Each structure stands twice: as structure tokens, then as C-alpha cells.
Amino acid sequence: MLSEEKLKGLEDRLQPEFQNMREATEKGYDDPRASINLPDDEKTLKQVKSLVEDKRQLEPEYLVVAGIGGSNLGTVAVQEAVLGKLYNQKNPDTKVLYAETTDSEHIGDILDIIESSLETGGNVLLNGVSKSGGTTETISNFEVIAEKISEYKDNPEEYITVTSQEDSPFHKLAEDKDYSTLEIPEKVGGRYSVLSPVGLYPLGILGVDLEELLEGAERVRERCLNEDIHRNPAARSAASIYVNQEQGRDIHDFFLYGKDLEMIGKWYRQLTGESLGKKHNRDGEKVNAGVTPIASVGSTDLHSMYQLYMGGPDDKLHTFVYTEENDREVRVPENPEYSNLVEDIQGRPLNQIMEAIFEGVNKSLKEQKRPFNVVKIRDRSENSIGALLQFKMMEMMYLGYLLNVNPFNQPSVEQYKDETREILKRGGRNE
Ligand code: PA5
């Protein structure tokens, strides 16, 4: 558990990093912490919005996002949180499909879906997103979808946008082919890039309010720069994760109440996994550091994981995310004939039932002395979600500092990518 004394010690330790963070806000994109300045970048926002406006004039029936890891998880997370997991089924003007891994069944389905639109004269946008421009899965899927669009359109370049680092081969190819291009600043790493054109362009196409998303992130950034750890939610949360890890709880369960928040859990899983999972520390010593992130959905996973969380080893810290206000009110009907099945739910809003579950879980964890943190977000608006993402990205930077690892690189991911390219070069399967 986190004593006041321990917290004070960590606050002292974090002082140089508070200073680095504040200095980073003055350096634009010239610092590894550059992503914290994305919400201020009015020039990029203007450019993205103008492209969004152009492409929306095509009245696209579908947007296909080809990207993986940091190049799509944030987009999916915001889309589902703000617009809903069932967004496509709600008959929006533009539906969205994500081409992530090279799963031929799934990509085959995407091809069938867009083809039935293209056949009847519909328009399909493709957004290829790859910072490096050389990720095998993304480029394979991008080519497949681009070819399908080209089968039906004489001017495929009108429908295709590439988001990549300026000097990448993907960016270069896009320019040669006259595709629209958007840039990812060099020092903004994939898993920190959701508020760059990586997320902004596809989310803008789907009608997400980009100003609000960025405003929420900017608002929370100011708080997360505070050198008083009690007033800095990111540093406070990093300290809690760090201390629990020291005490043997090296599993962090990000437990989000709400079906539509599930992908924020997956986004955070990547953020933690790749930022902290490091063989070497900053001094070059072999440490095999890491916090193992898991993501749970409340209350769904109470029915699959809670037994383990409460009854199993005391090796986890939970962080609950709870939404205070919901746009919709759905009530259980007043049906006396059901009242014998579950008492006291007749006529009640579902939110009240969720609140009772949330309180019940907290109470039982306290009784068992299992540690947990609570993050309350006002609602699921763009503003609140932008704030949550920024808070977590800054928490990760503070955690990297405390663990003395570089939270901005991912050498092991690069290693598998290189191995894959080598195997493909040799003509296929590794012998
Ligand atoms: O966070 C990261 O850097 C990685 O997970 C990348 O986002 C992922 O590997 C995709 O890389 P790229 O955007 O270069 O295609």
C-alpha cells in the first residue's frame, strides 16, 4: 500500500522528470515526450480538418483503417468509447472497418463488405497508417484494400490517405501515387500517437469532435505537470503502480466499467506492455523490467475473472474507471412477476444497478485488503476521453522514469518485424 512517507519519497525522486516534462512543453516535437504537445498543434488540426472536409464530400459509405498497434488501437478506443461499439449498426453516414492483422478470413470479409458498396457505386475511403512505413501486416492489408478500390475507381488516389513519418518509404510512395498524406512527428511514438493525425483523421471522418478531444487532453496535461504529487493524477497513479510492483504486485488490471470502454483497456495494455517491458534499464543493465497489463470490463469480467482477483494470488493492482454521467437512461420495467427472480431492480435505471455493482466490488476488495485505484470520468464525451488518454500516457512516462527504463522505444517489437521480413525474403516459412 502507498504510505504518505513513501509518496513523498517518490515525489522527490520525480522532481527531475517534472522538470523534463515542463521543458518538453517548450520544445514542440523535439523531445521524446513530444506527444504531450499534440493537443496544442493547431496547424496539424487545421490540416486534418481540411482533409476530413474534402473526403467527407465524397460521402463515403466506408472508411477502412489499415494499421496495427499504436497505429490503430487509439483510434478504435476513442471511436468505441465516444460513438459506441455498435457504431456501424447504428447506420451512420460512414461505417468503419479496421484491417489490422493479416488474417485472410477477416480481411476477406472486409473485401466482401466494401465490394458490395463499390459495386453499387458507393465510395470507400482507405487510410493506411504506419509510422515506420514498413510494418508487414499494414502494408500487406493496405495493398489488398487499395487494389480493390482501384478495381472500381478510375481515380483511386482520391480515396486514399497515408499517415506516416515524413521520411518513410510509405510516405514517399503515397506522394508518388498522389495519395493524400498526413505526417506523424518523428519523436511521437506509435503508442503515444492517438492525438496526432494517426487518430485525428479517421476519427474526424467519423464525426468525432476533434477540438473537444484535444481540449480534454490539454486540460489534463496541465494537471499532470504539477510537481505536487497529490495534485498530479498521472504521477500519483504511477507511484501507486510502482509501489505495488515493488510489493510483488506486478500485474496491473485496468478495469473499465462499460462495454464501450473495452478498447481503451486494450490501448492501455499496449501502452504499458511496450513502454515498460524492457530487457535493459537506462544504464544498460539487464533488468527484464515490466508490469503485466491486463484489461477487464465491468461488470462482464466479474463473471470470469473476479474469482481469481479476489481469491487468487495477491499479485495484482486494479484501476477502476467509472463514468459518472450517462447520456442514456434505460430502466428495468416495473414487472411484479419478475420481482422474485432478482429483488429491488424493478423500475430502476441500469446505471443505478451498475453503481451498486461498482460499490459492492470496492467494498469487498477493501475487506480482502486487495489494493485498487478509482478513476472517475464525467462522461464518455470526446473531452473526457481525451483527458483519460492523456492522463494515462503521462502516467506511463512517469512510470518509465521510476523504473529507470526508456518508455519510448520497443526494441523487441522491431526484432520480430526484422525476423519476419528476413523469413519472407528467404521465400517463406522458417526452416
Ligand atoms: O507503439 C509502437 O511503436 C508499435 O506498437 C507500433 O505502433 C506498431 O508496431 C506499428 O508500427 P508502425 O506504425 O510503424 O506500422
mmCIF file with all atom_site columns, N, CA, C and O and ligand atoms in Angstrom, residues 67-73 129-139 163-164 170 184 188-193 198 270-271 274-275 408-410 413-414 416-417, ligand 1:
data_model
loop_
_atom_site.group_PDB
_atom_site.id
_atom_site.type_symbol
_atom_site.label_atom_id
_atom_site.label_alt_id
_atom_site.label_comp_id
_atom_site.label_asym_id
_atom_site.label_entity_id
_atom_site.label_seq_id
_atom_site.pdbx_PDB_ins_code
_atom_site.Cartn_x
_atom_site.Cartn_y
_atom_site.Cartn_z
_atom_site.occupancy
_atom_site.B_iso_or_equiv
_atom_site.pdbx_formal_charge
_atom_site.auth_seq_id
_atom_site.auth_comp_id
_atom_site.auth_asym_id
_atom_site.auth_atom_id
_atom_site.pdbx_PDB_model_num
ATOM   1   N N  . GLY A 1 67  ? -3.902 -0.388 -40.188 1.00 0.00 ? 67  GLY A N  1
ATOM   2   C CA . GLY A 1 67  ? -2.854 -0.019 -39.230 1.00 0.00 ? 67  GLY A CA 1
ATOM   3   C C  . GLY A 1 67  ? -2.889 -1.038 -38.102 1.00 0.00 ? 67  GLY A C  1
ATOM   4   O O  . GLY A 1 67  ? -3.885 -1.759 -37.941 1.00 0.00 ? 67  GLY A O  1
ATOM   5   N N  . ILE A 1 68  ? -1.838 -1.073 -37.327 1.00 0.00 ? 68  ILE A N  1
ATOM   6   C CA . ILE A 1 68  ? -1.775 -2.078 -36.254 1.00 0.00 ? 68  ILE A CA 1
ATOM   7   C C  . ILE A 1 68  ? -1.033 -1.469 -35.051 1.00 0.00 ? 68  ILE A C  1
ATOM   8   O O  . ILE A 1 68  ? -0.220 -0.552 -35.221 1.00 0.00 ? 68  ILE A O  1
ATOM   9   N N  . GLY A 1 69  ? -1.315 -1.979 -33.872 1.00 0.00 ? 69  GLY A N  1
ATOM   10  C CA . GLY A 1 69  ? -0.647 -1.481 -32.657 1.00 0.00 ? 69  GLY A CA 1
ATOM   11  C C  . GLY A 1 69  ? -0.961 -0.005 -32.444 1.00 0.00 ? 69  GLY A C  1
ATOM   12  O O  . GLY A 1 69  ? -2.105 0.431  -32.544 1.00 0.00 ? 69  GLY A O  1
ATOM   13  N N  . GLY A 1 70  ? 0.099  0.756  -32.211 1.00 0.00 ? 70  GLY A N  1
ATOM   14  C CA . GLY A 1 70  ? -0.081 2.185  -31.973 1.00 0.00 ? 70  GLY A CA 1
ATOM   15  C C  . GLY A 1 70  ? -0.713 2.909  -33.149 1.00 0.00 ? 70  GLY A C  1
ATOM   16  O O  . GLY A 1 70  ? -1.180 4.033  -33.006 1.00 0.00 ? 70  GLY A O  1
ATOM   17  N N  . SER A 1 71  ? -0.730 2.287  -34.296 1.00 0.00 ? 71  SER A N  1
ATOM   18  C CA . SER A 1 71  ? -1.299 2.946  -35.462 1.00 0.00 ? 71  SER A CA 1
ATOM   19  C C  . SER A 1 71  ? -2.789 2.683  -35.646 1.00 0.00 ? 71  SER A C  1
ATOM   20  O O  . SER A 1 71  ? -3.354 3.099  -36.670 1.00 0.00 ? 71  SER A O  1
ATOM   21  N N  . ASN A 1 72  ? -3.398 1.948  -34.727 1.00 0.00 ? 72  ASN A N  1
ATOM   22  C CA . ASN A 1 72  ? -4.862 1.900  -34.804 1.00 0.00 ? 72  ASN A CA 1
ATOM   23  C C  . ASN A 1 72  ? -5.565 1.725  -33.452 1.00 0.00 ? 72  ASN A C  1
ATOM   24  O O  . ASN A 1 72  ? -6.741 2.062  -33.321 1.00 0.00 ? 72  ASN A O  1
ATOM   25  N N  . LEU A 1 73  ? -4.851 1.240  -32.420 1.00 0.00 ? 73  LEU A N  1
ATOM   26  C CA . LEU A 1 73  ? -5.563 0.943  -31.163 1.00 0.00 ? 73  LEU A CA 1
ATOM   27  C C  . LEU A 1 73  ? -6.223 2.178  -30.544 1.00 0.00 ? 73  LEU A C  1
ATOM   28  O O  . LEU A 1 73  ? -7.341 2.100  -30.016 1.00 0.00 ? 73  LEU A O  1
ATOM   29  N N  . VAL A 1 129 ? -2.069 3.578  -42.134 1.00 0.00 ? 129 VAL A N  1
ATOM   30  C CA . VAL A 1 129 ? -1.360 4.260  -41.039 1.00 0.00 ? 129 VAL A CA 1
ATOM   31  C C  . VAL A 1 129 ? -0.168 3.414  -40.598 1.00 0.00 ? 129 VAL A C  1
ATOM   32  O O  . VAL A 1 129 ? -0.339 2.303  -40.090 1.00 0.00 ? 129 VAL A O  1
ATOM   33  N N  . SER A 1 130 ? 1.022  3.925  -40.816 1.00 0.00 ? 130 SER A N  1
ATOM   34  C CA . SER A 1 130 ? 2.206  3.227  -40.335 1.00 0.00 ? 130 SER A CA 1
ATOM   35  C C  . SER A 1 130 ? 3.310  4.253  -40.148 1.00 0.00 ? 130 SER A C  1
ATOM   36  O O  . SER A 1 130 ? 3.719  4.903  -41.111 1.00 0.00 ? 130 SER A O  1
ATOM   37  N N  . LYS A 1 131 ? 3.747  4.384  -38.908 1.00 0.00 ? 131 LYS A N  1
ATOM   38  C CA . LYS A 1 131 ? 4.767  5.402  -38.645 1.00 0.00 ? 131 LYS A CA 1
ATOM   39  C C  . LYS A 1 131 ? 6.053  5.068  -39.402 1.00 0.00 ? 131 LYS A C  1
ATOM   40  O O  . LYS A 1 131 ? 6.591  5.881  -40.126 1.00 0.00 ? 131 LYS A O  1
ATOM   41  N N  . SER A 1 132 ? 6.493  3.828  -39.253 1.00 0.00 ? 132 SER A N  1
ATOM   42  C CA . SER A 1 132 ? 7.737  3.424  -39.915 1.00 0.00 ? 132 SER A CA 1
ATOM   43  C C  . SER A 1 132 ? 7.541  3.276  -41.413 1.00 0.00 ? 132 SER A C  1
ATOM   44  O O  . SER A 1 132 ? 8.473  3.416  -42.186 1.00 0.00 ? 132 SER A O  1
ATOM   45  N N  . GLY A 1 133 ? 6.317  2.959  -41.789 1.00 0.00 ? 133 GLY A N  1
ATOM   46  C CA . GLY A 1 133 ? 6.037  2.727  -43.200 1.00 0.00 ? 133 GLY A CA 1
ATOM   47  C C  . GLY A 1 133 ? 6.508  1.361  -43.664 1.00 0.00 ? 133 GLY A C  1
ATOM   48  O O  . GLY A 1 133 ? 6.493  1.056  -44.853 1.00 0.00 ? 133 GLY A O  1
ATOM   49  N N  . GLY A 1 134 ? 6.935  0.511  -42.722 1.00 0.00 ? 134 GLY A N  1
ATOM   50  C CA . GLY A 1 134 ? 7.463  -0.783 -43.145 1.00 0.00 ? 134 GLY A CA 1
ATOM   51  C C  . GLY A 1 134 ? 6.890  -1.944 -42.353 1.00 0.00 ? 134 GLY A C  1
ATOM   52  O O  . GLY A 1 134 ? 7.539  -2.992 -42.263 1.00 0.00 ? 134 GLY A O  1
ATOM   53  N N  . THR A 1 135 ? 5.733  -1.786 -41.763 1.00 0.00 ? 135 THR A N  1
ATOM   54  C CA . THR A 1 135 ? 5.153  -2.886 -40.986 1.00 0.00 ? 135 THR A CA 1
ATOM   55  C C  . THR A 1 135 ? 4.440  -3.852 -41.935 1.00 0.00 ? 135 THR A C  1
ATOM   56  O O  . THR A 1 135 ? 3.526  -3.466 -42.674 1.00 0.00 ? 135 THR A O  1
ATOM   57  N N  . THR A 1 136 ? 4.890  -5.094 -41.900 1.00 0.00 ? 136 THR A N  1
ATOM   58  C CA . THR A 1 136 ? 4.448  -6.085 -42.897 1.00 0.00 ? 136 THR A CA 1
ATOM   59  C C  . THR A 1 136 ? 2.927  -6.191 -42.966 1.00 0.00 ? 136 THR A C  1
ATOM   60  O O  . THR A 1 136 ? 2.332  -6.154 -44.054 1.00 0.00 ? 136 THR A O  1
ATOM   61  N N  . GLU A 1 137 ? 2.282  -6.336 -41.802 1.00 0.00 ? 137 GLU A N  1
ATOM   62  C CA . GLU A 1 137 ? 0.825  -6.522 -41.784 1.00 0.00 ? 137 GLU A CA 1
ATOM   63  C C  . GLU A 1 137 ? 0.117  -5.336 -42.438 1.00 0.00 ? 137 GLU A C  1
ATOM   64  O O  . GLU A 1 137 ? -0.778 -5.496 -43.278 1.00 0.00 ? 137 GLU A O  1
ATOM   65  N N  . THR A 1 138 ? 0.538  -4.131 -42.040 1.00 0.00 ? 138 THR A N  1
ATOM   66  C CA . THR A 1 138 ? -0.162 -2.926 -42.520 1.00 0.00 ? 138 THR A CA 1
ATOM   67  C C  . THR A 1 138 ? -0.002 -2.743 -44.020 1.00 0.00 ? 138 THR A C  1
ATOM   68  O O  . THR A 1 138 ? -0.971 -2.472 -44.733 1.00 0.00 ? 138 THR A O  1
ATOM   69  N N  . ILE A 1 139 ? 1.225  -2.916 -44.474 1.00 0.00 ? 139 ILE A N  1
ATOM   70  C CA . ILE A 1 139 ? 1.452  -2.690 -45.906 1.00 0.00 ? 139 ILE A CA 1
ATOM   71  C C  . ILE A 1 139 ? 0.736  -3.768 -46.726 1.00 0.00 ? 139 ILE A C  1
ATOM   72  O O  . ILE A 1 139 ? 0.119  -3.478 -47.760 1.00 0.00 ? 139 ILE A O  1
ATOM   73  N N  . THR A 1 163 ? -0.924 7.966  -43.623 1.00 0.00 ? 163 THR A N  1
ATOM   74  C CA . THR A 1 163 ? -0.405 8.683  -42.458 1.00 0.00 ? 163 THR A CA 1
ATOM   75  C C  . THR A 1 163 ? 0.889  7.993  -42.046 1.00 0.00 ? 163 THR A C  1
ATOM   76  O O  . THR A 1 163 ? 0.874  6.806  -41.710 1.00 0.00 ? 163 THR A O  1
ATOM   77  N N  . SER A 1 164 ? 1.982  8.720  -42.107 1.00 0.00 ? 164 SER A N  1
ATOM   78  C CA . SER A 1 164 ? 3.284  8.097  -41.838 1.00 0.00 ? 164 SER A CA 1
ATOM   79  C C  . SER A 1 164 ? 4.301  9.168  -41.466 1.00 0.00 ? 164 SER A C  1
ATOM   80  O O  . SER A 1 164 ? 4.007  10.359 -41.533 1.00 0.00 ? 164 SER A O  1
ATOM   81  N N  . PHE A 1 170 ? 6.789  4.627  -47.115 1.00 0.00 ? 170 PHE A N  1
ATOM   82  C CA . PHE A 1 170 ? 5.337  4.628  -47.333 1.00 0.00 ? 170 PHE A CA 1
ATOM   83  C C  . PHE A 1 170 ? 4.877  6.042  -47.721 1.00 0.00 ? 170 PHE A C  1
ATOM   84  O O  . PHE A 1 170 ? 4.066  6.229  -48.639 1.00 0.00 ? 170 PHE A O  1
ATOM   85  N N  . ILE A 1 184 ? 3.276  11.937 -39.143 1.00 0.00 ? 184 ILE A N  1
ATOM   86  C CA . ILE A 1 184 ? 3.436  11.652 -37.717 1.00 0.00 ? 184 ILE A CA 1
ATOM   87  C C  . ILE A 1 184 ? 4.799  12.226 -37.326 1.00 0.00 ? 184 ILE A C  1
ATOM   88  O O  . ILE A 1 184 ? 5.814  11.836 -37.916 1.00 0.00 ? 184 ILE A O  1
ATOM   89  N N  . VAL A 1 188 ? 7.160  11.270 -31.940 1.00 0.00 ? 188 VAL A N  1
ATOM   90  C CA . VAL A 1 188 ? 5.922  10.786 -31.316 1.00 0.00 ? 188 VAL A CA 1
ATOM   91  C C  . VAL A 1 188 ? 5.820  9.287  -31.622 1.00 0.00 ? 188 VAL A C  1
ATOM   92  O O  . VAL A 1 188 ? 5.582  8.889  -32.760 1.00 0.00 ? 188 VAL A O  1
ATOM   93  N N  . GLY A 1 189 ? 6.011  8.474  -30.601 1.00 0.00 ? 189 GLY A N  1
ATOM   94  C CA . GLY A 1 189 ? 5.999  7.020  -30.806 1.00 0.00 ? 189 GLY A CA 1
ATOM   95  C C  . GLY A 1 189 ? 4.580  6.512  -31.064 1.00 0.00 ? 189 GLY A C  1
ATOM   96  O O  . GLY A 1 189 ? 3.597  7.148  -30.654 1.00 0.00 ? 189 GLY A O  1
ATOM   97  N N  . GLY A 1 190 ? 4.492  5.374  -31.719 1.00 0.00 ? 190 GLY A N  1
ATOM   98  C CA . GLY A 1 190 ? 3.194  4.810  -32.110 1.00 0.00 ? 190 GLY A CA 1
ATOM   99  C C  . GLY A 1 190 ? 2.161  4.804  -30.992 1.00 0.00 ? 190 GLY A C  1
ATOM   100 O O  . GLY A 1 190 ? 1.040  5.307  -31.148 1.00 0.00 ? 190 GLY A O  1
ATOM   101 N N  . ARG A 1 191 ? 2.524  4.258  -29.839 1.00 0.00 ? 191 ARG A N  1
ATOM   102 C CA . ARG A 1 191 ? 1.522  4.109  -28.775 1.00 0.00 ? 191 ARG A CA 1
ATOM   103 C C  . ARG A 1 191 ? 1.175  5.416  -28.081 1.00 0.00 ? 191 ARG A C  1
ATOM   104 O O  . ARG A 1 191 ? 0.283  5.464  -27.248 1.00 0.00 ? 191 ARG A O  1
ATOM   105 N N  . TYR A 1 192 ? 1.897  6.490  -28.442 1.00 0.00 ? 192 TYR A N  1
ATOM   106 C CA . TYR A 1 192 ? 1.586  7.823  -27.901 1.00 0.00 ? 192 TYR A CA 1
ATOM   107 C C  . TYR A 1 192 ? 0.963  8.711  -28.992 1.00 0.00 ? 192 TYR A C  1
ATOM   108 O O  . TYR A 1 192 ? 0.900  9.923  -28.816 1.00 0.00 ? 192 TYR A O  1
ATOM   109 N N  . SER A 1 193 ? 0.527  8.107  -30.106 1.00 0.00 ? 193 SER A N  1
ATOM   110 C CA . SER A 1 193 ? 0.205  8.933  -31.275 1.00 0.00 ? 193 SER A CA 1
ATOM   111 C C  . SER A 1 193 ? -1.278 9.143  -31.527 1.00 0.00 ? 193 SER A C  1
ATOM   112 O O  . SER A 1 193 ? -1.653 9.720  -32.547 1.00 0.00 ? 193 SER A O  1
ATOM   113 N N  . VAL A 1 198 ? -2.680 10.284 -36.748 1.00 0.00 ? 198 VAL A N  1
ATOM   114 C CA . VAL A 1 198 ? -2.980 8.835  -36.677 1.00 0.00 ? 198 VAL A CA 1
ATOM   115 C C  . VAL A 1 198 ? -4.428 8.618  -36.227 1.00 0.00 ? 198 VAL A C  1
ATOM   116 O O  . VAL A 1 198 ? -5.182 7.858  -36.850 1.00 0.00 ? 198 VAL A O  1
ATOM   117 N N  . GLN A 1 270 ? -1.297 -2.058 -24.507 1.00 0.00 ? 270 GLN A N  1
ATOM   118 C CA . GLN A 1 270 ? -0.129 -1.841 -25.378 1.00 0.00 ? 270 GLN A CA 1
ATOM   119 C C  . GLN A 1 270 ? 0.793  -0.769 -24.798 1.00 0.00 ? 270 GLN A C  1
ATOM   120 O O  . GLN A 1 270 ? 2.015  -0.918 -24.782 1.00 0.00 ? 270 GLN A O  1
ATOM   121 N N  . LEU A 1 271 ? 0.158  0.313  -24.305 1.00 0.00 ? 271 LEU A N  1
ATOM   122 C CA . LEU A 1 271 ? 0.948  1.425  -23.753 1.00 0.00 ? 271 LEU A CA 1
ATOM   123 C C  . LEU A 1 271 ? 1.849  0.918  -22.627 1.00 0.00 ? 271 LEU A C  1
ATOM   124 O O  . LEU A 1 271 ? 3.044  1.226  -22.578 1.00 0.00 ? 271 LEU A O  1
ATOM   125 N N  . GLU A 1 274 ? 4.513  -2.198 -24.006 1.00 0.00 ? 274 GLU A N  1
ATOM   126 C CA . GLU A 1 274 ? 5.667  -1.785 -24.819 1.00 0.00 ? 274 GLU A CA 1
ATOM   127 C C  . GLU A 1 274 ? 6.516  -0.728 -24.135 1.00 0.00 ? 274 GLU A C  1
ATOM   128 O O  . GLU A 1 274 ? 7.711  -0.622 -24.400 1.00 0.00 ? 274 GLU A O  1
ATOM   129 N N  . SER A 1 275 ? 5.897  0.063  -23.250 1.00 0.00 ? 275 SER A N  1
ATOM   130 C CA . SER A 1 275 ? 6.682  1.144  -22.631 1.00 0.00 ? 275 SER A CA 1
ATOM   131 C C  . SER A 1 275 ? 7.549  0.619  -21.498 1.00 0.00 ? 275 SER A C  1
ATOM   132 O O  . SER A 1 275 ? 8.667  1.092  -21.295 1.00 0.00 ? 275 SER A O  1
ATOM   133 N N  . PHE A 1 408 ? 9.876  4.936  -24.377 1.00 0.00 ? 408 PHE A N  1
ATOM   134 C CA . PHE A 1 408 ? 9.527  5.382  -25.735 1.00 0.00 ? 408 PHE A CA 1
ATOM   135 C C  . PHE A 1 408 ? 10.011 4.443  -26.845 1.00 0.00 ? 408 PHE A C  1
ATOM   136 O O  . PHE A 1 408 ? 9.686  4.636  -27.993 1.00 0.00 ? 408 PHE A O  1
ATOM   137 N N  . ASN A 1 409 ? 10.811 3.437  -26.500 1.00 0.00 ? 409 ASN A N  1
ATOM   138 C CA . ASN A 1 409 ? 11.268 2.549  -27.574 1.00 0.00 ? 409 ASN A CA 1
ATOM   139 C C  . ASN A 1 409 ? 10.609 1.164  -27.445 1.00 0.00 ? 409 ASN A C  1
ATOM   140 O O  . ASN A 1 409 ? 9.859  0.896  -26.494 1.00 0.00 ? 409 ASN A O  1
ATOM   141 N N  . GLN A 1 410 ? 10.828 0.315  -28.428 1.00 0.00 ? 410 GLN A N  1
ATOM   142 C CA . GLN A 1 410 ? 10.242 -1.029 -28.412 1.00 0.00 ? 410 GLN A CA 1
ATOM   143 C C  . GLN A 1 410 ? 11.150 -1.986 -29.177 1.00 0.00 ? 410 GLN A C  1
ATOM   144 O O  . GLN A 1 410 ? 10.776 -2.529 -30.220 1.00 0.00 ? 410 GLN A O  1
ATOM   145 N N  . VAL A 1 413 ? 9.839  -5.420 -30.362 1.00 0.00 ? 413 VAL A N  1
ATOM   146 C CA . VAL A 1 413 ? 8.854  -5.400 -31.461 1.00 0.00 ? 413 VAL A CA 1
ATOM   147 C C  . VAL A 1 413 ? 9.608  -5.271 -32.783 1.00 0.00 ? 413 VAL A C  1
ATOM   148 O O  . VAL A 1 413 ? 9.306  -5.961 -33.766 1.00 0.00 ? 413 VAL A O  1
ATOM   149 N N  . GLU A 1 414 ? 10.604 -4.371 -32.764 1.00 0.00 ? 414 GLU A N  1
ATOM   150 C CA . GLU A 1 414 ? 11.382 -4.180 -34.002 1.00 0.00 ? 414 GLU A CA 1
ATOM   151 C C  . GLU A 1 414 ? 12.073 -5.483 -34.402 1.00 0.00 ? 414 GLU A C  1
ATOM   152 O O  . GLU A 1 414 ? 12.179 -5.813 -35.574 1.00 0.00 ? 414 GLU A O  1
ATOM   153 N N  . TYR A 1 416 ? 11.062 -8.638 -33.930 1.00 0.00 ? 416 TYR A N  1
ATOM   154 C CA . TYR A 1 416 ? 10.192 -9.606 -34.617 1.00 0.00 ? 416 TYR A CA 1
ATOM   155 C C  . TYR A 1 416 ? 9.870  -9.135 -36.034 1.00 0.00 ? 416 TYR A C  1
ATOM   156 O O  . TYR A 1 416 ? 9.742  -9.919 -36.976 1.00 0.00 ? 416 TYR A O  1
ATOM   157 N N  . LYS A 1 417 ? 9.764  -7.781 -36.174 1.00 0.00 ? 417 LYS A N  1
ATOM   158 C CA . LYS A 1 417 ? 9.460  -7.258 -37.518 1.00 0.00 ? 417 LYS A CA 1
ATOM   159 C C  . LYS A 1 417 ? 10.608 -7.590 -38.481 1.00 0.00 ? 417 LYS A C  1
ATOM   160 O O  . LYS A 1 417 ? 10.381 -8.000 -39.618 1.00 0.00 ? 417 LYS A O  1
HETATM 161 O O1 . PA5 B 2 .   ? 3.992  1.630  -30.339 1.00 0.00 ? 1   PA5 B O1 1
HETATM 162 C C1 . PA5 B 2 .   ? 4.661  1.218  -31.290 1.00 0.00 ? 1   PA5 B C1 1
HETATM 163 O O2 . PA5 B 2 .   ? 5.634  1.846  -31.702 1.00 0.00 ? 1   PA5 B O2 1
HETATM 164 C C2 . PA5 B 2 .   ? 4.283  -0.048 -32.054 1.00 0.00 ? 1   PA5 B C2 1
HETATM 165 O O3 . PA5 B 2 .   ? 3.332  -0.815 -31.441 1.00 0.00 ? 1   PA5 B O3 1
HETATM 166 C C3 . PA5 B 2 .   ? 3.770  0.352  -33.428 1.00 0.00 ? 1   PA5 B C3 1
HETATM 167 O O4 . PA5 B 2 .   ? 2.699  1.235  -33.281 1.00 0.00 ? 1   PA5 B O4 1
HETATM 168 C C4 . PA5 B 2 .   ? 3.323  -0.837 -34.273 1.00 0.00 ? 1   PA5 B C4 1
HETATM 169 O O5 . PA5 B 2 .   ? 4.325  -1.806 -34.317 1.00 0.00 ? 1   PA5 B O5 1
HETATM 170 C C5 . PA5 B 2 .   ? 3.016  -0.373 -35.693 1.00 0.00 ? 1   PA5 B C5 1
HETATM 171 O O6 . PA5 B 2 .   ? 4.141  0.281  -36.248 1.00 0.00 ? 1   PA5 B O6 1
HETATM 172 P P1 . PA5 B 2 .   ? 4.018  1.227  -37.481 1.00 0.00 ? 1   PA5 B P1 1
HETATM 173 O O7 . PA5 B 2 .   ? 3.145  2.387  -37.103 1.00 0.00 ? 1   PA5 B O7 1
HETATM 174 O O8 . PA5 B 2 .   ? 5.411  1.663  -37.771 1.00 0.00 ? 1   PA5 B O8 1
HETATM 175 O O9 . PA5 B 2 .   ? 3.412  0.456  -38.596 1.00 0.00 ? 1   PA5 B O9 1
#
